[in-house]
Coordinates of C-alpha atoms in Angstrom, one line a residue:
M1 CA -216.1 -142.7 40.1
D2 CA -213.4 -145.0 39.0
M3 CA -211.6 -145.7 41.7
R4 CA -211.1 -149.2 41.5
L5 CA -213.3 -150.6 38.8
A6 CA -213.4 -149.9 35.1
P7 CA -217.0 -149.4 33.1
L8 CA -218.2 -151.9 31.1
S9 CA -217.0 -151.4 27.7
I10 CA -219.2 -149.9 24.9
I11 CA -219.0 -153.3 23.0
T12 CA -220.1 -155.1 26.4
L13 CA -222.8 -152.9 26.5
L14 CA -224.0 -153.5 22.7
T15 CA -223.9 -157.1 23.7
I16 CA -225.9 -156.8 26.9
S17 CA -228.6 -154.8 24.5
A18 CA -228.4 -157.7 21.9
S19 CA -228.9 -160.5 24.4
S20 CA -232.1 -158.3 25.7
T21 CA -234.1 -157.8 22.4
T22 CA -236.5 -159.7 23.3
S23 CA -237.6 -158.1 26.7
T24 CA -240.7 -156.0 26.8
F25 CA -239.8 -152.1 26.3
A26 CA -241.6 -150.1 29.0
T27 CA -241.6 -146.5 30.6
A28 CA -241.8 -146.3 34.3
N29 CA -243.9 -144.4 35.9
D30 CA -241.6 -141.8 37.9
T31 CA -244.2 -139.9 39.8
Q32 CA -246.1 -142.8 41.6
T33 CA -245.9 -142.5 45.3
A34 CA -245.5 -145.7 47.5
T35 CA -248.1 -146.4 50.1
D36 CA -245.1 -148.6 52.4
N37 CA -241.6 -148.6 52.8
T38 CA -241.0 -151.6 50.7
P39 CA -240.0 -151.2 47.1
K40 CA -242.3 -152.9 44.8
T41 CA -241.1 -156.0 43.0
A42 CA -241.3 -155.7 39.2
T43 CA -240.1 -157.9 36.2
P44 CA -236.9 -156.4 34.9
Q45 CA -237.6 -154.7 31.9
I46 CA -235.5 -152.4 29.5
A47 CA -236.3 -148.7 30.2
N48 CA -236.7 -145.9 27.4
S49 CA -236.2 -142.9 29.5
Y50 CA -232.6 -142.2 28.5
I51 CA -230.9 -142.3 25.2
N52 CA -228.8 -144.9 26.5
D53 CA -231.1 -147.4 28.3
K54 CA -231.4 -150.0 25.6
I55 CA -227.9 -150.4 25.6
L56 CA -227.8 -150.9 29.3
P57 CA -228.8 -153.9 31.6
P58 CA -232.7 -154.3 32.3
A59 CA -233.6 -152.0 35.0
I60 CA -236.2 -153.0 37.9
E61 CA -238.8 -150.5 38.4
W62 CA -238.3 -148.8 42.0
H63 CA -240.8 -147.3 43.8
G64 CA -240.4 -146.3 47.7
K65 CA -241.4 -144.2 50.5
S66 CA -238.8 -141.4 50.0
E67 CA -241.0 -140.5 46.6
E68 CA -243.0 -138.6 49.1
L69 CA -240.1 -136.0 49.4
L70 CA -241.0 -135.2 46.1
L71 CA -243.0 -132.2 44.9
G72 CA -245.4 -131.9 42.1
A73 CA -244.1 -130.5 38.7
D74 CA -246.4 -127.2 38.9
A75 CA -245.8 -126.8 42.6
E76 CA -244.4 -123.3 43.7
W77 CA -241.2 -124.3 45.1
A78 CA -240.7 -127.2 42.7
T79 CA -236.8 -127.6 41.8
P80 CA -235.9 -127.9 38.4
F81 CA -235.6 -131.7 38.9
E82 CA -239.1 -131.9 39.7
Q83 CA -240.6 -129.5 37.4
H84 CA -239.1 -131.6 34.2
G85 CA -240.2 -135.2 35.0
L86 CA -237.3 -136.3 37.4
K87 CA -234.9 -136.8 34.7
T88 CA -233.0 -133.5 34.3
S89 CA -230.8 -131.6 36.3
P90 CA -230.4 -128.0 35.6
S91 CA -227.8 -126.1 34.0
Y92 CA -225.1 -124.2 36.0
D93 CA -227.3 -120.7 35.6
E94 CA -230.6 -122.7 36.1
T95 CA -229.1 -124.0 39.6
F96 CA -228.4 -120.7 41.0
I97 CA -231.3 -118.9 39.7
W98 CA -233.4 -121.2 41.6
L99 CA -231.1 -121.1 44.9
D100 CA -231.0 -117.3 44.6
K101 CA -234.8 -117.0 44.6
L102 CA -234.9 -119.6 47.9
I103 CA -232.2 -117.5 49.4
A104 CA -234.2 -114.6 49.3
Q105 CA -236.8 -116.5 51.5
S106 CA -234.5 -116.4 54.3
D107 CA -231.9 -115.0 56.7
K108 CA -230.8 -118.4 57.4
L109 CA -229.1 -118.8 53.8
K110 CA -226.3 -117.2 52.6
K111 CA -224.1 -117.6 49.4
V112 CA -220.5 -117.3 49.2
S113 CA -218.0 -118.1 46.2
I114 CA -215.0 -119.9 47.3
G115 CA -213.2 -119.1 44.2
K116 CA -213.5 -119.0 40.2
S117 CA -212.9 -121.4 37.7
P118 CA -210.0 -121.3 35.1
Q119 CA -213.1 -120.3 33.0
G120 CA -214.1 -117.5 35.1
R121 CA -217.3 -119.1 36.9
D122 CA -217.8 -118.9 40.4
I123 CA -217.7 -122.0 42.8
W124 CA -220.9 -121.1 44.8
M125 CA -221.3 -122.6 48.6
I126 CA -224.4 -122.3 50.3
I127 CA -224.1 -121.6 54.0
A128 CA -227.4 -122.9 55.8
S129 CA -227.6 -122.0 59.8
Q130 CA -230.1 -121.0 62.5
E131 CA -228.3 -118.0 62.7
G132 CA -227.7 -116.7 59.1
A133 CA -224.1 -117.2 59.5
A134 CA -222.3 -115.5 56.3
T135 CA -218.5 -115.9 57.3
P136 CA -216.6 -118.7 59.2
E137 CA -216.0 -116.5 62.3
T138 CA -219.7 -115.9 62.8
L139 CA -220.3 -119.6 61.8
A140 CA -217.8 -120.8 64.6
K141 CA -219.7 -119.0 67.2
N142 CA -222.7 -121.0 67.1
D143 CA -220.7 -123.6 68.3
K144 CA -222.7 -126.6 66.3
P145 CA -220.8 -129.1 64.1
S146 CA -220.8 -128.1 60.6
V147 CA -221.3 -130.5 57.6
L148 CA -219.8 -129.9 54.3
V149 CA -221.5 -131.6 51.4
Q150 CA -220.0 -131.5 47.7
A151 CA -221.6 -132.2 44.8
G152 CA -220.4 -132.8 41.0
I153 CA -216.9 -133.3 41.7
H154 CA -217.0 -135.4 38.7
S155 CA -219.6 -133.1 37.2
G156 CA -221.6 -135.7 35.1
E157 CA -222.2 -137.3 38.8
I158 CA -225.0 -134.8 39.6
D159 CA -227.2 -136.7 42.1
G160 CA -226.1 -134.5 45.2
K161 CA -227.1 -131.3 43.4
D162 CA -230.5 -132.1 43.1
A163 CA -231.0 -134.0 46.2
G164 CA -229.4 -130.5 48.3
M165 CA -231.5 -128.3 46.4
M166 CA -234.7 -130.6 47.3
L167 CA -233.4 -130.5 51.0
L168 CA -232.6 -126.9 51.5
R169 CA -236.2 -126.3 50.0
D170 CA -237.3 -128.4 52.6
I171 CA -235.7 -126.7 55.8
I172 CA -236.8 -123.2 54.5
I173 CA -240.0 -123.9 52.7
G174 CA -241.1 -127.1 54.2
D175 CA -241.1 -129.1 57.7
K176 CA -237.1 -129.7 58.0
G177 CA -236.4 -126.9 59.8
E178 CA -235.2 -128.2 62.7
L179 CA -232.0 -129.7 61.0
L180 CA -230.4 -126.5 61.8
N181 CA -231.1 -126.5 65.4
K182 CA -227.9 -128.9 66.2
T183 CA -226.2 -128.6 63.0
N184 CA -224.9 -126.2 60.1
L185 CA -224.7 -127.4 56.3
L186 CA -222.2 -125.7 54.0
F187 CA -223.5 -127.0 50.5
V188 CA -221.6 -126.6 47.1
P189 CA -223.8 -127.6 44.5
I190 CA -221.4 -127.8 41.8
F191 CA -217.6 -128.3 42.4
S192 CA -216.3 -128.9 38.9
V193 CA -218.2 -125.8 37.6
D194 CA -216.6 -125.9 33.8
G195 CA -217.0 -129.5 33.7
H196 CA -220.5 -129.3 34.4
E197 CA -220.9 -126.8 31.6
R198 CA -219.8 -129.2 29.3
S199 CA -223.0 -130.9 29.2
T200 CA -224.7 -133.6 26.5
Q201 CA -226.9 -136.3 26.3
Y202 CA -223.8 -138.6 25.3
N203 CA -221.7 -138.1 28.4
R204 CA -221.2 -140.8 30.9
V205 CA -223.0 -143.9 28.6
N206 CA -223.3 -146.1 31.5
Q207 CA -225.4 -144.1 33.8
R208 CA -229.1 -144.0 33.9
G209 CA -229.9 -140.1 33.6
P210 CA -229.8 -137.3 33.8
L211 CA -230.8 -136.5 30.3
D212 CA -227.7 -134.3 30.2
M213 CA -224.8 -135.0 32.1
G214 CA -221.5 -133.1 32.6
W215 CA -218.0 -134.0 31.7
R216 CA -215.8 -136.0 34.0
T217 CA -212.8 -133.5 34.4
T218 CA -212.1 -130.2 34.3
A219 CA -211.6 -127.5 31.2
N220 CA -207.9 -128.4 32.0
N221 CA -208.8 -132.2 31.5
L222 CA -207.8 -132.7 35.6
N223 CA -209.7 -135.3 37.5
L224 CA -210.3 -133.8 40.6
N225 CA -210.8 -136.8 42.6
R226 CA -207.1 -137.2 42.0
D227 CA -205.9 -134.1 42.8
Y228 CA -206.4 -133.6 46.3
A229 CA -202.7 -134.5 47.5
K230 CA -200.8 -132.5 44.6
A231 CA -203.4 -129.5 44.2
D232 CA -202.7 -128.9 40.9
S233 CA -206.1 -127.5 39.7
L234 CA -207.4 -124.1 40.5
E235 CA -210.5 -125.7 42.1
M236 CA -209.0 -127.9 44.2
Q237 CA -206.8 -125.1 45.9
H238 CA -210.0 -123.0 46.1
M239 CA -211.7 -126.1 47.9
L240 CA -208.6 -126.9 50.3
R241 CA -208.6 -123.2 51.4
T242 CA -212.2 -123.8 51.9
I243 CA -211.9 -126.5 54.1
N244 CA -209.1 -124.8 55.9
T245 CA -211.2 -121.7 56.7
W246 CA -214.8 -123.1 57.3
Q247 CA -213.4 -126.0 59.2
P248 CA -216.0 -128.6 58.7
D249 CA -216.2 -131.5 61.0
L250 CA -217.7 -134.1 58.3
Y251 CA -217.2 -133.9 54.6
I252 CA -219.6 -135.6 52.0
D253 CA -218.6 -136.3 48.5
V254 CA -221.3 -137.3 46.2
H255 CA -220.4 -139.6 43.0
V256 CA -222.0 -142.0 41.1
T257 CA -220.5 -145.4 40.6
D258 CA -219.4 -147.4 37.4
G259 CA -219.0 -151.0 37.0
I260 CA -221.0 -154.1 37.8
D261 CA -224.7 -154.4 38.4
Y262 CA -226.1 -154.9 42.1
Q263 CA -229.4 -154.2 44.0
Y264 CA -227.6 -151.6 46.3
D265 CA -228.5 -147.9 45.1
V266 CA -226.8 -146.1 47.6
T267 CA -223.4 -147.2 48.4
F268 CA -220.9 -145.4 50.7
G269 CA -217.8 -145.6 52.9
Y270 CA -214.4 -144.3 54.3
N271 CA -211.0 -145.1 55.2
L272 CA -210.2 -148.1 57.1
P273 CA -209.1 -148.3 61.0
Q274 CA -205.7 -149.0 59.9
G275 CA -205.4 -145.7 58.5
L276 CA -204.5 -142.3 60.1
S277 CA -207.7 -141.6 61.7
P278 CA -209.0 -144.7 63.6
A279 CA -211.1 -142.7 66.3
S280 CA -213.0 -141.1 63.3
Y281 CA -213.3 -144.2 61.7
N282 CA -215.1 -145.8 64.8
W283 CA -217.6 -143.0 65.2
L284 CA -218.5 -143.6 61.4
E285 CA -218.5 -147.3 61.6
K286 CA -220.3 -147.7 65.0
I287 CA -222.4 -144.5 65.4
Y288 CA -222.9 -143.0 61.6
R289 CA -223.4 -145.9 59.3
P290 CA -226.0 -147.8 61.3
A291 CA -228.3 -144.5 61.4
I292 CA -227.9 -143.9 57.8
E293 CA -228.6 -147.4 56.8
A294 CA -231.5 -147.7 59.0
D295 CA -233.0 -144.4 57.6
L296 CA -232.3 -145.4 53.9
T297 CA -233.7 -148.7 54.5
S298 CA -237.0 -147.2 55.9
Q299 CA -237.4 -145.1 52.9
G300 CA -237.6 -147.8 50.6
H301 CA -233.7 -147.9 49.7
I302 CA -230.9 -150.5 49.6
P303 CA -228.2 -148.9 51.2
G304 CA -224.3 -150.9 51.1
P305 CA -220.8 -150.2 51.4
L306 CA -218.8 -149.4 48.6
V307 CA -218.7 -151.8 45.8
F308 CA -215.3 -152.7 44.3
A309 CA -215.4 -156.0 42.4
I310 CA -212.3 -157.7 42.0
D311 CA -213.3 -159.1 38.6
N312 CA -216.1 -157.6 37.1
T313 CA -216.8 -160.7 35.0
D314 CA -216.6 -163.4 38.1
I315 CA -218.5 -161.9 41.2
T316 CA -217.2 -165.0 43.0
K317 CA -214.0 -163.8 43.1
G318 CA -215.4 -161.3 45.8
M319 CA -214.7 -157.7 46.6
S320 CA -212.2 -155.2 47.0
L321 CA -211.9 -153.4 50.4
W322 CA -210.3 -150.0 49.7
N323 CA -208.1 -147.7 52.3
A324 CA -207.4 -144.8 49.8
S325 CA -204.5 -142.6 49.7
P326 CA -204.7 -138.9 49.9
R327 CA -205.0 -138.1 46.3
Y328 CA -209.0 -139.2 46.6
S329 CA -211.2 -137.3 49.1
N330 CA -211.5 -140.1 51.7
G331 CA -208.1 -140.9 51.9
Y332 CA -207.5 -137.0 52.2
G333 CA -209.9 -137.0 54.8
D334 CA -208.2 -139.6 56.7
A335 CA -205.0 -138.0 56.2
R336 CA -205.8 -134.6 57.7
H337 CA -208.3 -136.0 60.4
L338 CA -211.4 -134.8 58.6
P339 CA -214.0 -137.9 58.5
T340 CA -214.9 -138.0 55.2
I341 CA -217.7 -140.2 53.5
L342 CA -217.3 -141.3 49.8
V343 CA -221.1 -141.7 48.5
E344 CA -221.3 -143.6 45.2
N345 CA -224.8 -144.2 44.0
H346 CA -225.5 -146.9 41.4
S347 CA -225.1 -145.7 38.1
L348 CA -227.5 -148.4 36.5
K349 CA -230.4 -147.2 39.2
P350 CA -232.5 -144.4 37.4
F351 CA -231.7 -140.5 38.4
K352 CA -235.0 -140.3 40.5
Q353 CA -233.9 -143.1 42.8
R354 CA -230.5 -141.9 43.2
V355 CA -231.4 -138.4 43.7
L356 CA -234.3 -139.3 46.6
G357 CA -231.5 -141.5 48.0
T358 CA -229.1 -138.9 48.4
Y359 CA -231.7 -136.6 49.9
V360 CA -232.5 -139.5 52.6
M361 CA -228.7 -139.8 53.2
L362 CA -228.4 -135.9 53.8
E363 CA -231.0 -135.6 55.9
S364 CA -230.2 -138.4 58.0
T365 CA -226.7 -136.9 58.5
L366 CA -227.6 -133.7 59.8
K367 CA -229.8 -135.2 62.2
T368 CA -227.3 -137.9 63.2
V369 CA -224.5 -135.4 63.3
G370 CA -226.3 -133.0 65.7
Q371 CA -227.0 -135.8 67.7
Q372 CA -223.7 -136.9 67.9
A373 CA -221.6 -134.2 67.7
T374 CA -219.7 -134.3 71.1
K375 CA -218.4 -138.0 70.4
L376 CA -217.6 -136.9 66.6
K377 CA -215.5 -133.7 67.9
A378 CA -214.0 -135.8 70.4
A379 CA -212.9 -138.4 67.9
I380 CA -211.6 -135.8 65.3
R381 CA -209.5 -134.4 68.3
K382 CA -208.1 -137.7 69.3
D383 CA -206.7 -138.4 65.7
K384 CA -205.4 -134.9 65.1
F385 CA -203.4 -135.1 68.3
S386 CA -202.0 -138.6 68.6
Y387 CA -198.7 -138.2 67.0
S388 CA -198.2 -141.9 66.2
P389 CA -194.2 -142.7 66.4
M390 CA -194.6 -144.7 63.1
V391 CA -196.4 -143.7 60.2
T392 CA -197.6 -146.2 57.4
L393 CA -196.7 -144.8 53.7
S394 CA -197.9 -147.7 51.5
W395 CA -200.2 -150.9 52.5
K396 CA -200.2 -154.1 50.9
E397 CA -203.7 -156.9 50.7
K398 CA -204.6 -159.4 52.4
Q399 CA -208.0 -161.5 52.6
Q400 CA -210.1 -160.4 55.1
D401 CA -211.4 -162.8 58.1
K402 CA -214.9 -161.7 57.4
G403 CA -216.6 -162.2 54.1
W404 CA -219.9 -160.3 52.3
D405 CA -223.2 -161.6 51.6
F406 CA -223.4 -159.5 48.8
K407 CA -227.0 -158.6 47.3
G408 CA -226.2 -159.0 43.9
I409 CA -227.7 -159.3 40.4
D410 CA -227.5 -162.7 38.4
Y411 CA -225.7 -162.9 35.2
H412 CA -224.1 -165.2 32.9
L413 CA -221.1 -164.9 30.2
E414 CA -221.6 -165.3 26.6
K415 CA -219.4 -165.3 23.5
S416 CA -219.7 -162.0 21.9
E417 CA -219.8 -161.8 17.9
I418 CA -218.4 -158.7 18.0
S419 CA -215.4 -158.4 20.3
G420 CA -215.0 -162.5 20.1
N421 CA -214.8 -162.4 23.9
E422 CA -216.7 -163.7 26.7
V423 CA -218.7 -160.7 28.0
V424 CA -221.3 -160.4 30.7
R425 CA -225.1 -160.2 30.5
W426 CA -226.9 -158.9 33.7
T427 CA -230.3 -160.3 34.0
G428 CA -232.0 -157.9 36.2
E429 CA -232.8 -160.6 38.6
P430 CA -231.8 -160.3 42.3
K431 CA -229.2 -162.8 43.6
L432 CA -227.7 -163.0 46.8
Y433 CA -223.8 -164.3 46.6
P434 CA -223.2 -165.7 50.4
D435 CA -220.1 -165.2 52.0
L436 CA -218.0 -163.4 49.2
P437 CA -214.1 -163.4 49.9
V438 CA -213.2 -159.6 50.7
I439 CA -209.8 -158.5 49.9
G440 CA -208.3 -155.2 51.3
N441 CA -205.2 -153.3 51.4
T442 CA -204.8 -153.5 55.3
V443 CA -201.8 -154.6 55.9
A444 CA -198.6 -152.2 56.3
D445 CA -196.1 -152.1 53.8
V446 CA -193.9 -149.0 54.0
R447 CA -193.4 -147.6 57.3
V448 CA -191.0 -144.8 58.6
K449 CA -190.3 -143.2 62.3
R450 CA -192.0 -140.1 62.8
A451 CA -189.6 -137.1 62.0
S452 CA -189.8 -134.4 64.3
A453 CA -189.5 -131.7 61.4
Y454 CA -188.9 -131.4 58.0
Y455 CA -186.5 -128.5 56.7
I456 CA -187.4 -127.3 52.8
P457 CA -185.1 -125.0 51.0
A458 CA -186.4 -121.6 50.1
Q459 CA -186.2 -122.0 46.6
W460 CA -188.6 -124.9 46.3
T461 CA -191.4 -122.2 46.2
E462 CA -194.0 -124.7 44.3
V463 CA -193.8 -127.2 46.9
I464 CA -193.9 -124.8 49.9
A465 CA -197.1 -122.9 48.2
R466 CA -198.7 -126.4 48.1
L467 CA -197.9 -126.8 51.7
E468 CA -199.5 -123.6 52.5
N469 CA -202.8 -124.4 50.2
H470 CA -203.2 -127.6 52.5
G471 CA -203.0 -125.3 55.4
I472 CA -200.3 -127.2 57.1
R473 CA -198.0 -124.7 59.5
L474 CA -194.8 -123.6 58.8
T475 CA -192.3 -121.2 60.0
R476 CA -188.9 -120.0 58.4
T477 CA -185.5 -119.9 60.2
E478 CA -184.5 -116.3 60.9
Q479 CA -180.6 -116.9 60.8
E480 CA -178.4 -119.4 59.7
T481 CA -178.2 -122.7 61.5
E482 CA -175.9 -125.6 61.9
M483 CA -177.8 -128.8 62.6
A484 CA -177.6 -132.5 62.3
L485 CA -180.1 -134.0 59.9
E486 CA -181.3 -136.6 57.7
Q487 CA -181.3 -137.0 54.0
Y488 CA -182.3 -139.4 51.4
Q489 CA -180.6 -140.2 48.5
F490 CA -182.1 -141.7 45.4
T491 CA -181.0 -144.2 42.8
Q492 CA -182.7 -146.1 39.9
P493 CA -185.0 -143.4 39.2
E494 CA -188.1 -144.8 37.2
F495 CA -190.2 -142.2 35.3
A496 CA -193.6 -142.9 34.1
T497 CA -193.7 -143.7 30.2
K498 CA -196.9 -141.5 30.0
D499 CA -198.3 -138.4 31.6
Y500 CA -200.8 -139.1 34.8
E501 CA -202.9 -136.2 35.6
G502 CA -200.5 -133.8 34.1
R503 CA -197.5 -135.0 35.7
Q504 CA -194.7 -137.3 34.9
R505 CA -194.6 -139.5 38.1
V506 CA -191.3 -141.0 39.3
D507 CA -190.4 -143.4 41.9
A508 CA -187.0 -144.7 42.9
Q509 CA -184.7 -146.5 45.5
V510 CA -184.1 -144.6 48.8
T511 CA -181.7 -144.7 51.1
K512 CA -181.3 -142.4 54.1
H513 CA -178.1 -140.9 55.6
S514 CA -176.8 -138.6 58.5
I515 CA -175.5 -135.3 57.8
K516 CA -174.4 -132.1 59.3
T517 CA -175.3 -129.2 57.2
T518 CA -175.9 -125.2 57.6
L519 CA -179.6 -124.3 57.0
P520 CA -179.8 -120.8 55.3
A521 CA -181.7 -118.0 56.9
G522 CA -185.5 -118.4 55.5
T523 CA -185.3 -122.1 55.3
V524 CA -189.1 -123.7 55.6
K525 CA -189.7 -125.7 59.0
I526 CA -192.4 -128.1 59.2
D527 CA -193.1 -129.2 62.7
T528 CA -195.0 -132.6 62.7
K529 CA -196.4 -132.0 66.1
Q530 CA -199.3 -130.4 64.7
P531 CA -202.9 -131.2 63.6
L532 CA -202.0 -131.6 59.8
G533 CA -198.9 -133.4 60.8
D534 CA -199.9 -136.6 59.3
L535 CA -200.6 -135.0 56.1
A536 CA -197.1 -133.2 55.8
I537 CA -195.2 -136.7 56.5
L538 CA -197.3 -138.4 53.7
L539 CA -196.6 -135.2 51.1
L540 CA -193.0 -135.2 52.3
E541 CA -192.0 -138.7 52.4
P542 CA -190.5 -139.7 49.4
Q543 CA -191.8 -143.5 49.4
S544 CA -195.3 -142.6 49.8
P545 CA -197.6 -142.9 46.7
D546 CA -199.1 -139.4 47.2
S547 CA -195.8 -137.6 48.0
L548 CA -195.2 -134.5 46.0
F549 CA -191.7 -136.2 45.3
Q550 CA -193.6 -138.8 43.5
W551 CA -196.1 -136.6 41.8
G552 CA -192.8 -134.7 40.3
L553 CA -192.6 -131.7 42.1
F554 CA -189.1 -132.4 42.6
N555 CA -188.0 -134.0 39.4
P556 CA -185.4 -131.2 38.5
I557 CA -183.1 -132.8 41.3
F558 CA -182.5 -135.7 38.8
T559 CA -181.3 -133.4 35.7
R560 CA -177.1 -133.4 35.5
T561 CA -176.2 -130.0 34.5
E562 CA -172.2 -129.9 35.3
Y563 CA -170.0 -132.4 33.3
I564 CA -166.4 -133.4 32.9
E565 CA -164.4 -133.9 29.6
N566 CA -162.4 -137.6 29.4
Y567 CA -159.4 -135.8 29.0
A568 CA -159.9 -134.2 32.2
V569 CA -160.9 -137.3 33.9
E570 CA -157.7 -139.3 32.8
P571 CA -154.9 -137.2 34.6
L572 CA -157.6 -136.4 37.7
A573 CA -157.9 -140.2 38.2
R574 CA -154.1 -140.9 38.2
Q575 CA -153.6 -138.3 40.9
M576 CA -156.6 -139.7 42.8
L577 CA -155.1 -142.9 42.6
E578 CA -151.8 -141.8 43.8
E579 CA -153.0 -139.6 46.7
S580 CA -155.3 -142.3 47.9
P581 CA -154.3 -146.3 48.7
A582 CA -157.7 -147.0 49.8
L583 CA -159.0 -145.5 46.4
Q584 CA -156.7 -147.8 44.5
A585 CA -157.9 -150.8 46.4
E586 CA -161.5 -149.8 45.9
F587 CA -161.0 -149.3 42.0
E588 CA -159.5 -152.7 42.1
L589 CA -162.4 -154.3 43.5
A590 CA -164.8 -152.5 41.0
L591 CA -162.7 -154.1 38.3
A592 CA -163.8 -157.4 39.2
D593 CA -167.0 -156.8 37.7
P594 CA -166.6 -157.5 34.2
L595 CA -169.3 -155.0 33.2
F596 CA -167.5 -152.4 35.1
A597 CA -164.3 -153.6 33.8
T598 CA -165.0 -153.4 30.0
N599 CA -167.1 -150.2 30.2
P600 CA -164.8 -147.2 29.6
K601 CA -167.3 -144.6 30.3
A602 CA -168.5 -146.0 33.5
R603 CA -164.7 -146.2 34.7
L604 CA -164.2 -142.7 34.2
R605 CA -167.9 -141.7 35.4
W606 CA -166.4 -143.6 38.7
F607 CA -163.8 -141.2 39.2
Y608 CA -165.8 -138.5 38.6
E609 CA -168.2 -139.2 41.0
R610 CA -165.6 -139.4 43.8
S611 CA -164.0 -136.3 42.7
P612 CA -164.6 -132.8 44.3
Y613 CA -166.1 -131.6 41.0
Y614 CA -169.1 -133.8 41.2
D615 CA -172.5 -132.3 41.8
D616 CA -173.1 -133.4 45.3
Q617 CA -176.7 -132.4 45.7
Y618 CA -177.4 -134.8 42.0
M619 CA -180.1 -137.4 43.2
K620 CA -180.2 -135.9 46.9
Y621 CA -183.6 -134.7 48.4
P622 CA -183.9 -131.3 49.2
V623 CA -186.3 -132.3 52.2
L624 CA -184.3 -132.9 55.3
R625 CA -185.8 -134.7 58.3
Q626 CA -184.7 -134.3 62.0
K627 CA -185.1 -137.3 64.1

């Protein structure tokens, strides 16, 4: 996770440790079972379970009712997490050896590979259904909603894997089999499989376990939770194809957060009502959230909305409400009308607590989706076929009407002798921060009128392939067609000064012009009146922050490849002026600008750009719009 927060620096963590050297060092009893639903209060302490505990803020020992879900280490069906003191997470091979053993016990579980990683590992998905469906077609026949749970998109943030293994065990071997009566589960234990195997105890310094943690990015150093829109990575292409093929009704993306200290252990959220899926938002906010939070609370956890502090050193400045763009899982789900939940467990809570909280959330999700499937499917359908006449491409921030009574942790600032800066020192003591301001990007900024269709020349093969991978329906013209369309013209392109996620991003000033043109046979047409029409708009409108244009897939249009020598421009300019009094008047007006008048190159270029020799496609967007 690093959506809106930067993790505390190592310098900060070291100074936190320095301020805590008088605390009592103690090892929490990670196997004690609580007898009631209320977490036990305890004195904040420095733990010593993990190599980085001594440089992290004080922890509060936690025990909740959900500990009753745990099996003893010697139990036949204990997961590797339970077998090794609730502090470790198994390797790729260990994970699937254990899961294969479980799958062999029941015809309700099937395992399929959604594709191979760049290093050749299978990305496995477990299908859990009452009927033992092994294909998308057979799963669809049971007419139940499907929940896709994805763990390890950032492979060090692996809580969902161990929680999912426990839950599958209890569905097949234990007393949770009724969860499949009304719902199917699609479970990807490890999404970033190559990053998962780049595992050491020195990854994710700000996180309390597991002992060994995977790497944040893929083997190609791409962050999968920045890749939904552009879909550069092989892993993401596999996942998008999986979503299109298996058609889940709810998508859960499990992370572990960075940033500040607070009381919540399981936070989760989704895109806002201002987005492209307002009906799904209402289902999530009014039906899903109350049910999940009630179940988490009853099991001794403290659930909450996603936590993004405006200033990590001053909580009183408030919290940020996040309307994610389609590069992120929840923003992508909003664009394609797939209700998507971003789970952010709190990194400073022990691994055991986070895994158990995730288990409770996943169990509650299956139960709630089964009970409320009709309303969920109706909300999805309403969003898919709304076809809003205006589409918002970007958002501006404003303070929200309602504040947040924030369950935080007390802290103070202290001058660091190491950095020379003021640093935060969390005390571990719970503190309520009443009515904190909430700032959210909820005001529409750039909006466009919905195009009825887009046309893409056949030579833009990479762009077309990405759209197909997203599942967007397209057709090809069978013959030359003359049409009146709209085209964007770019000026003042600004290229990013450094690489971002393997791409050189670009932005530019945009103007729109009406043109008449003849489309060649084979031109790709994308009708926006389709379930993924809104996603197509966000990918193809150049002012959309996650458009394929801004991600650099159209950068060749900014390259000039034909030129004219000065000795040829001079006589050409004289000829043009002689033939056009209007051009003469326009040139004289241009000379009124002293910067232009004193720039010989600019004056010659002025004529070249107005001549028939100039490249008429230079800095013009090849994707055409139909009103």
